[in-house]
PDB file of C-alpha atoms in Angstrom:
ATOM      1  CA  MET A   1     126.295 135.631  50.919  1.00 68.00           C
ATOM      2  CA  HIS A   2     129.155 135.035  48.469  1.00 77.00           C
ATOM      3  CA  ILE A   3     129.627 131.289  48.137  1.00 86.00           C
ATOM      4  CA  VAL A   4     133.259 130.402  47.381  1.00 85.00           C
ATOM      5  CA  ASP A   5     134.705 127.988  44.846  1.00 85.00           C
ATOM      6  CA  GLY A   6     134.926 124.328  45.781  1.00 85.00           C
ATOM      7  CA  VAL A   7     132.029 124.270  48.249  1.00 86.00           C
ATOM      8  CA  LEU A   8     129.008 123.404  46.132  1.00 90.00           C
ATOM      9  CA  SER A   9     128.275 120.157  44.343  1.00 91.00           C
ATOM     10  CA  THR A  10     128.760 119.975  40.592  1.00 92.00           C
ATOM     11  CA  GLU A  11     125.004 119.622  40.048  1.00 94.00           C
ATOM     12  CA  VAL A  12     124.259 122.845  41.939  1.00 94.00           C
ATOM     13  CA  VAL A  13     127.042 124.732  40.130  1.00 94.00           C
ATOM     14  CA  VAL A  14     125.819 123.607  36.694  1.00 96.00           C
ATOM     15  CA  ALA A  15     122.164 124.358  37.493  1.00 95.00           C
ATOM     16  CA  GLY A  16     123.106 127.819  38.759  1.00 94.00           C
ATOM     17  CA  ALA A  17     125.132 128.549  35.627  1.00 95.00           C
ATOM     18  CA  VAL A  18     122.278 127.518  33.323  1.00 96.00           C
ATOM     19  CA  ILE A  19     119.695 129.615  35.183  1.00 96.00           C
ATOM     20  CA  ALA A  20     122.066 132.586  35.324  1.00 96.00           C
ATOM     21  CA  VAL A  21     122.681 132.477  31.574  1.00 96.00           C
ATOM     22  CA  GLY A  22     118.926 132.500  30.947  1.00 95.00           C
ATOM     23  CA  GLY A  23     118.396 135.414  33.330  1.00 94.00           C
ATOM     24  CA  ILE A  24     121.258 137.415  31.846  1.00 95.00           C
ATOM     25  CA  ALA A  25     119.887 136.835  28.328  1.00 95.00           C
ATOM     26  CA  LEU A  26     116.478 138.172  29.382  1.00 94.00           C
ATOM     27  CA  GLY A  27     118.087 141.084  31.177  1.00 93.00           C
ATOM     28  CA  LEU A  28     120.203 142.075  28.184  1.00 92.00           C
ATOM     29  CA  ARG A  29     117.014 142.430  26.139  1.00 90.00           C
ATOM     30  CA  GLN A  30     116.057 145.296  28.458  1.00 86.00           C
ATOM     31  CA  VAL A  31     119.391 147.071  28.097  1.00 86.00           C
ATOM     32  CA  SER A  32     119.551 150.066  25.772  1.00 83.00           C
ATOM     33  CA  ILE A  33     121.896 152.981  25.212  1.00 83.00           C
ATOM     34  CA  GLU A  34     119.512 155.224  27.141  1.00 82.00           C
ATOM     35  CA  ASN A  35     119.433 153.148  30.318  1.00 83.00           C
ATOM     36  CA  MET A  36     123.098 152.057  30.327  1.00 87.00           C
ATOM     37  CA  PRO A  37     124.153 154.841  32.767  1.00 86.00           C
ATOM     38  CA  ARG A  38     121.364 153.850  35.175  1.00 86.00           C
ATOM     39  CA  ILE A  39     122.344 150.173  35.003  1.00 90.00           C
ATOM     40  CA  ALA A  40     126.047 150.976  35.464  1.00 90.00           C
ATOM     41  CA  LEU A  41     125.310 153.214  38.457  1.00 88.00           C
ATOM     42  CA  LEU A  42     123.176 150.620  40.234  1.00 88.00           C
ATOM     43  CA  SER A  43     125.664 147.870  39.458  1.00 90.00           C
ATOM     44  CA  ALA A  44     128.270 150.058  41.165  1.00 89.00           C
ATOM     45  CA  VAL A  45     125.938 150.522  44.163  1.00 86.00           C
ATOM     46  CA  PHE A  46     125.621 146.742  44.476  1.00 85.00           C
ATOM     47  CA  PHE A  47     129.393 146.331  44.002  1.00 86.00           C
ATOM     48  CA  VAL A  48     130.310 148.780  46.758  1.00 84.00           C
ATOM     49  CA  ALA A  49     127.557 147.779  49.209  1.00 80.00           C
ATOM     50  CA  SER A  50     128.460 144.086  49.093  1.00 77.00           C
ATOM     51  CA  LEU A  51     132.208 144.691  49.459  1.00 74.00           C
ATOM     52  CA  ILE A  52     131.970 145.397  53.200  1.00 68.00           C
ATOM     53  CA  HIS A  53     131.816 142.013  54.941  1.00 59.00           C
ATOM     54  CA  VAL A  54     131.252 141.360  58.646  1.00 62.00           C
ATOM     55  CA  PRO A  55     132.521 137.826  59.473  1.00 59.00           C
ATOM     56  CA  ILE A  56     130.243 135.713  61.680  1.00 61.00           C
ATOM     57  CA  GLY A  57     131.525 132.177  62.221  1.00 56.00           C
ATOM     58  CA  PRO A  58     131.872 130.304  58.913  1.00 54.00           C
ATOM     59  CA  THR A  59     129.841 132.942  57.071  1.00 58.00           C
ATOM     60  CA  SER A  60     129.615 136.732  56.814  1.00 58.00           C
ATOM     61  CA  ILE A  61     126.963 139.398  56.380  1.00 68.00           C
ATOM     62  CA  HIS A  62     126.931 142.486  54.184  1.00 72.00           C
ATOM     63  CA  LEU A  63     124.565 144.844  52.444  1.00 79.00           C
ATOM     64  CA  ILE A  64     123.380 143.910  48.936  1.00 86.00           C
ATOM     65  CA  MET A  65     120.736 146.479  47.897  1.00 88.00           C
ATOM     66  CA  ASN A  66     119.347 143.989  45.381  1.00 89.00           C
ATOM     67  CA  GLY A  67     115.779 144.991  46.198  1.00 91.00           C
ATOM     68  CA  LEU A  68     116.446 148.534  44.992  1.00 91.00           C
ATOM     69  CA  LEU A  69     118.094 147.186  41.838  1.00 92.00           C
ATOM     70  CA  GLY A  70     115.028 145.117  41.050  1.00 92.00           C
ATOM     71  CA  LEU A  71     112.580 147.964  41.609  1.00 91.00           C
ATOM     72  CA  ILE A  72     114.521 150.279  39.295  1.00 91.00           C
ATOM     73  CA  LEU A  73     115.958 147.915  36.679  1.00 91.00           C
ATOM     74  CA  GLY A  74     113.589 144.948  36.443  1.00 91.00           C
ATOM     75  CA  TRP A  75     115.193 142.166  34.374  1.00 92.00           C
ATOM     76  CA  ALA A  76     118.213 144.371  33.670  1.00 93.00           C
ATOM     77  CA  ALA A  77     119.190 143.845  37.319  1.00 93.00           C
ATOM     78  CA  VAL A  78     120.420 140.331  36.442  1.00 95.00           C
ATOM     79  CA  PRO A  79     123.318 141.394  34.159  1.00 94.00           C
ATOM     80  CA  ALA A  80     124.023 144.304  36.535  1.00 93.00           C
ATOM     81  CA  VAL A  81     124.471 141.882  39.435  1.00 94.00           C
ATOM     82  CA  PHE A  82     126.495 139.483  37.275  1.00 95.00           C
ATOM     83  CA  ILE A  83     129.004 142.177  36.247  1.00 93.00           C
ATOM     84  CA  ALA A  84     129.448 143.347  39.842  1.00 92.00           C
ATOM     85  CA  LEU A  85     129.984 139.782  41.109  1.00 93.00           C
ATOM     86  CA  LEU A  86     132.456 139.061  38.304  1.00 94.00           C
ATOM     87  CA  LEU A  87     134.523 142.126  39.189  1.00 92.00           C
ATOM     88  CA  GLN A  88     134.438 141.256  42.897  1.00 89.00           C
ATOM     89  CA  ALA A  89     135.611 137.715  42.167  1.00 90.00           C
ATOM     90  CA  VAL A  90     138.423 138.830  39.851  1.00 89.00           C
ATOM     91  CA  PHE A  91     139.756 141.808  41.803  1.00 88.00           C
ATOM     92  CA  PHE A  92     138.941 140.974  45.435  1.00 83.00           C
ATOM     93  CA  GLY A  93     138.501 137.190  45.530  1.00 81.00           C
ATOM     94  CA  PHE A  94     134.915 137.387  46.823  1.00 81.00           C
ATOM     95  CA  GLY A  95     132.965 134.328  45.777  1.00 79.00           C
ATOM     96  CA  GLY A  96     134.624 132.649  42.810  1.00 84.00           C
ATOM     97  CA  ILE A  97     134.510 132.033  39.101  1.00 91.00           C
ATOM     98  CA  THR A  98     133.037 128.519  39.081  1.00 92.00           C
ATOM     99  CA  VAL A  99     130.219 129.571  41.416  1.00 93.00           C
ATOM    100  CA  LEU A 100     129.571 132.853  39.617  1.00 94.00           C
ATOM    101  CA  GLY A 101     126.334 131.500  38.145  1.00 95.00           C
ATOM    102  CA  VAL A 102     125.003 130.335  41.513  1.00 95.00           C
ATOM    103  CA  ASN A 103     125.928 133.588  43.239  1.00 94.00           C
ATOM    104  CA  THR A 104     124.281 135.554  40.437  1.00 95.00           C
ATOM    105  CA  VAL A 105     121.062 133.543  40.755  1.00 96.00           C
ATOM    106  CA  ASN A 106     121.046 133.815  44.557  1.00 95.00           C
ATOM    107  CA  MET A 107     121.371 137.597  44.501  1.00 93.00           C
ATOM    108  CA  ALA A 108     119.634 138.504  41.222  1.00 94.00           C
ATOM    109  CA  LEU A 109     116.578 136.242  41.165  1.00 94.00           C
ATOM    110  CA  PRO A 110     115.121 137.930  44.287  1.00 94.00           C
ATOM    111  CA  THR A 111     115.359 141.275  42.457  1.00 94.00           C
ATOM    112  CA  ILE A 112     112.922 139.954  39.834  1.00 94.00           C
ATOM    113  CA  VAL A 113     110.592 138.512  42.461  1.00 95.00           C
ATOM    114  CA  VAL A 114     110.307 141.792  44.386  1.00 94.00           C
ATOM    115  CA  TRP A 115     109.879 143.730  41.133  1.00 93.00           C
ATOM    116  CA  LEU A 116     107.003 141.473  40.073  1.00 94.00           C
ATOM    117  CA  ILE A 117     105.320 141.651  43.486  1.00 94.00           C
ATOM    118  CA  PHE A 118     106.006 145.188  44.655  1.00 94.00           C
ATOM    119  CA  GLY A 119     106.519 146.999  41.333  1.00 91.00           C
ATOM    120  CA  PRO A 120     102.784 147.338  40.591  1.00 91.00           C
ATOM    121  CA  ILE A 121     102.096 148.445  44.178  1.00 91.00           C
ATOM    122  CA  LEU A 122     104.795 151.105  44.153  1.00 91.00           C
ATOM    123  CA  ALA A 123     103.691 152.383  40.752  1.00 85.00           C
ATOM    124  CA  ARG A 124     100.252 153.376  42.064  1.00 87.00           C
ATOM    125  CA  THR A 125     100.874 154.339  45.697  1.00 87.00           C
ATOM    126  CA  GLU A 126     102.269 157.339  47.525  1.00 88.00           C
ATOM    127  CA  GLY A 127     103.205 158.314  51.047  1.00 90.00           C
ATOM    128  CA  ARG A 128     103.224 155.785  53.862  1.00 91.00           C
ATOM    129  CA  THR A 129     101.894 152.911  51.772  1.00 93.00           C
ATOM    130  CA  MET A 130     104.666 153.416  49.232  1.00 92.00           C
ATOM    131  CA  MET A 131     107.342 153.512  51.943  1.00 94.00           C
ATOM    132  CA  ILE A 132     106.019 150.328  53.566  1.00 95.00           C
ATOM    133  CA  ALA A 133     105.963 148.526  50.217  1.00 94.00           C
ATOM    134  CA  ALA A 134     109.526 149.683  49.459  1.00 94.00           C
ATOM    135  CA  PHE A 135     110.659 148.535  52.918  1.00 96.00           C
ATOM    136  CA  LEU A 136     109.118 145.113  52.343  1.00 96.00           C
ATOM    137  CA  ALA A 137     110.732 144.916  48.899  1.00 95.00           C
ATOM    138  CA  GLY A 138     114.169 145.635  50.355  1.00 93.00           C
ATOM    139  CA  SER A 139     113.877 143.284  53.309  1.00 94.00           C
ATOM    140  CA  SER A 140     112.242 140.421  51.415  1.00 94.00           C
ATOM    141  CA  SER A 141     114.932 140.510  48.715  1.00 94.00           C
ATOM    142  CA  ILE A 142     117.563 139.834  51.384  1.00 92.00           C
ATOM    143  CA  MET A 143     115.376 137.153  52.933  1.00 93.00           C
ATOM    144  CA  LEU A 144     115.022 135.398  49.576  1.00 94.00           C
ATOM    145  CA  SER A 145     118.756 135.657  48.892  1.00 92.00           C
ATOM    146  CA  ALA A 146     119.552 134.185  52.311  1.00 91.00           C
ATOM    147  CA  ILE A 147     117.097 131.331  51.700  1.00 93.00           C
ATOM    148  CA  MET A 148     118.595 130.631  48.278  1.00 94.00           C
ATOM    149  CA  VAL A 149     122.177 130.684  49.595  1.00 91.00           C
ATOM    150  CA  GLY A 150     121.130 128.289  52.349  1.00 89.00           C
ATOM    151  CA  LEU A 151     119.357 126.044  49.852  1.00 92.00           C
ATOM    152  CA  SER A 152     122.433 126.012  47.585  1.00 92.00           C
ATOM    153  CA  LEU A 153     124.533 124.860  50.527  1.00 90.00           C
ATOM    154  CA  ALA A 154     121.997 122.333  51.805  1.00 90.00           C
ATOM    155  CA  LEU A 155     121.643 120.747  48.357  1.00 89.00           C
ATOM    156  CA  SER A 156     125.420 120.284  48.224  1.00 88.00           C
ATOM    157  CA  GLY A 157     125.650 118.099  51.334  1.00 82.00           C
ATOM    158  CA  GLN A 158     124.237 117.392  54.773  1.00 79.00           C
ATOM    159  CA  GLU A 159     127.369 118.882  56.359  1.00 78.00           C
ATOM    160  CA  PHE A 160     126.330 122.349  55.137  1.00 80.00           C
ATOM    161  CA  ILE A 161     122.837 122.372  56.682  1.00 85.00           C
ATOM    162  CA  ALA A 162     124.012 124.023  59.921  1.00 84.00           C
ATOM    163  CA  THR A 163     125.818 126.705  57.903  1.00 80.00           C
ATOM    164  CA  ALA A 164     122.719 127.189  55.762  1.00 81.00           C
ATOM    165  CA  ARG A 165     120.656 127.905  58.875  1.00 85.00           C
ATOM    166  CA  LEU A 166     123.315 130.277  60.180  1.00 84.00           C
ATOM    167  CA  VAL A 167     123.272 132.230  56.898  1.00 81.00           C
ATOM    168  CA  PHE A 168     119.571 132.933  57.290  1.00 85.00           C
ATOM    169  CA  VAL A 169     119.672 133.823  61.004  1.00 86.00           C
ATOM    170  CA  THR A 170     122.667 136.147  60.713  1.00 84.00           C
ATOM    171  CA  ASN A 171     121.061 138.041  57.847  1.00 84.00           C
ATOM    172  CA  ILE A 172     117.905 138.950  59.780  1.00 89.00           C
ATOM    173  CA  PRO A 173     119.409 142.298  60.931  1.00 87.00           C
ATOM    174  CA  VAL A 174     120.491 142.960  57.327  1.00 87.00           C
ATOM    175  CA  MET A 175     116.899 142.403  56.172  1.00 90.00           C
ATOM    176  CA  ILE A 176     115.736 145.193  58.472  1.00 91.00           C
ATOM    177  CA  VAL A 177     118.548 147.592  57.545  1.00 90.00           C
ATOM    178  CA  GLU A 178     118.078 147.000  53.815  1.00 91.00           C
ATOM    179  CA  GLY A 179     114.349 147.536  54.182  1.00 92.00           C
ATOM    180  CA  PHE A 180     114.884 151.008  55.612  1.00 93.00           C
ATOM    181  CA  LEU A 181     117.624 151.867  53.109  1.00 91.00           C
ATOM    182  CA  THR A 182     115.517 150.724  50.157  1.00 93.00           C
ATOM    183  CA  ALA A 183     112.493 152.683  51.362  1.00 93.00           C
ATOM    184  CA  ALA A 184     114.559 155.830  51.880  1.00 93.00           C
ATOM    185  CA  ALA A 185     116.332 155.526  48.523  1.00 90.00           C
ATOM    186  CA  PHE A 186     113.161 154.706  46.586  1.00 91.00           C
ATOM    187  CA  GLY A 187     111.267 157.578  48.205  1.00 90.00           C
ATOM    188  CA  LEU A 188     114.055 160.020  47.367  1.00 90.00           C
ATOM    189  CA  ILE A 189     114.318 158.820  43.761  1.00 87.00           C
ATOM    190  CA  LYS A 190     110.564 159.006  43.240  1.00 86.00           C
ATOM    191  CA  LYS A 191     110.596 162.563  44.580  1.00 85.00           C
ATOM    192  CA  VAL A 192     113.530 163.967  42.616  1.00 84.00           C
ATOM    193  CA  ARG A 193     113.887 161.674  39.549  1.00 79.00           C
ATOM    194  CA  PRO A 194     110.667 159.650  39.076  1.00 77.00           C
ATOM    195  CA  ALA A 195     111.468 159.126  35.394  1.00 71.00           C
ATOM    196  CA  VAL A 196     114.166 156.562  36.219  1.00 69.00           C
ATOM    197  CA  LEU A 197     111.655 154.217  37.848  1.00 72.00           C
ATOM    198  CA  LEU A 198     110.046 151.403  35.895  1.00 58.00           C
ATOM    199  CA  SER A 199     106.265 151.354  35.623  1.00 46.00           C
ATOM    200  CA  GLY A 200     106.076 147.735  36.769  1.00 48.00           C
ATOM    201  CA  PRO A 201     106.449 144.172  35.456  1.00 52.00           C
ATOM    202  CA  ASN A 202     104.424 144.996  32.345  1.00 44.00           C
ATOM    203  CA  THR A 203     107.387 147.039  31.089  1.00 44.00           C
ATOM    204  CA  SER A 204     108.559 145.614  27.774  1.00 38.00           C
ATOM    205  CA  LEU A 205     111.703 143.538  27.850  1.00 38.00           C
ATOM    206  CA  ALA A 206     112.748 145.330  24.740  1.00 36.00           C
ATOM    207  CA  ALA A 207     112.477 148.749  26.353  1.00 37.00           C
TER     208      ALA A 207
END
């Protein structure tokens, strides 16, 4: 899911950087002293989960846990993802600096989508319905990230279309695994520390 430097077209790289800057700016408005530990912890979860790569042909698969980040952090998930990707690029060579904006958009934008869709559902449900919604949030975030990575590649040249398709297909098992992990983690957090969960997309950006 980490796109490396030198692969994408200049237009895609610039567009990704512009969108990422806008998302980070919105996310920083939701950051406060009180929620800094929560943001740092979940950024670390993303950092560690996405470090373990399984190579498959010209691509690789790995956990992301971006669905969980979105459900807990809302817009603050964007800077959390950005920081983790920056550290991975600098210290481990995953992805790259020039494509940092695109990689941030591909992995962070789905966190906002699942928060907007599933946040209200999870805020008012319990039991099985809650677990199903959390599973769908986790799996659909990976699906959206895979689609966006594939689209980034496809928009950069016809020669990347086959790779774009492979990215989506190889991440289908990850969608299922992340769905279960997100449901389990969300259920545990709601049981033992419900105060850390956002109330939904109506939460103020200035919170």
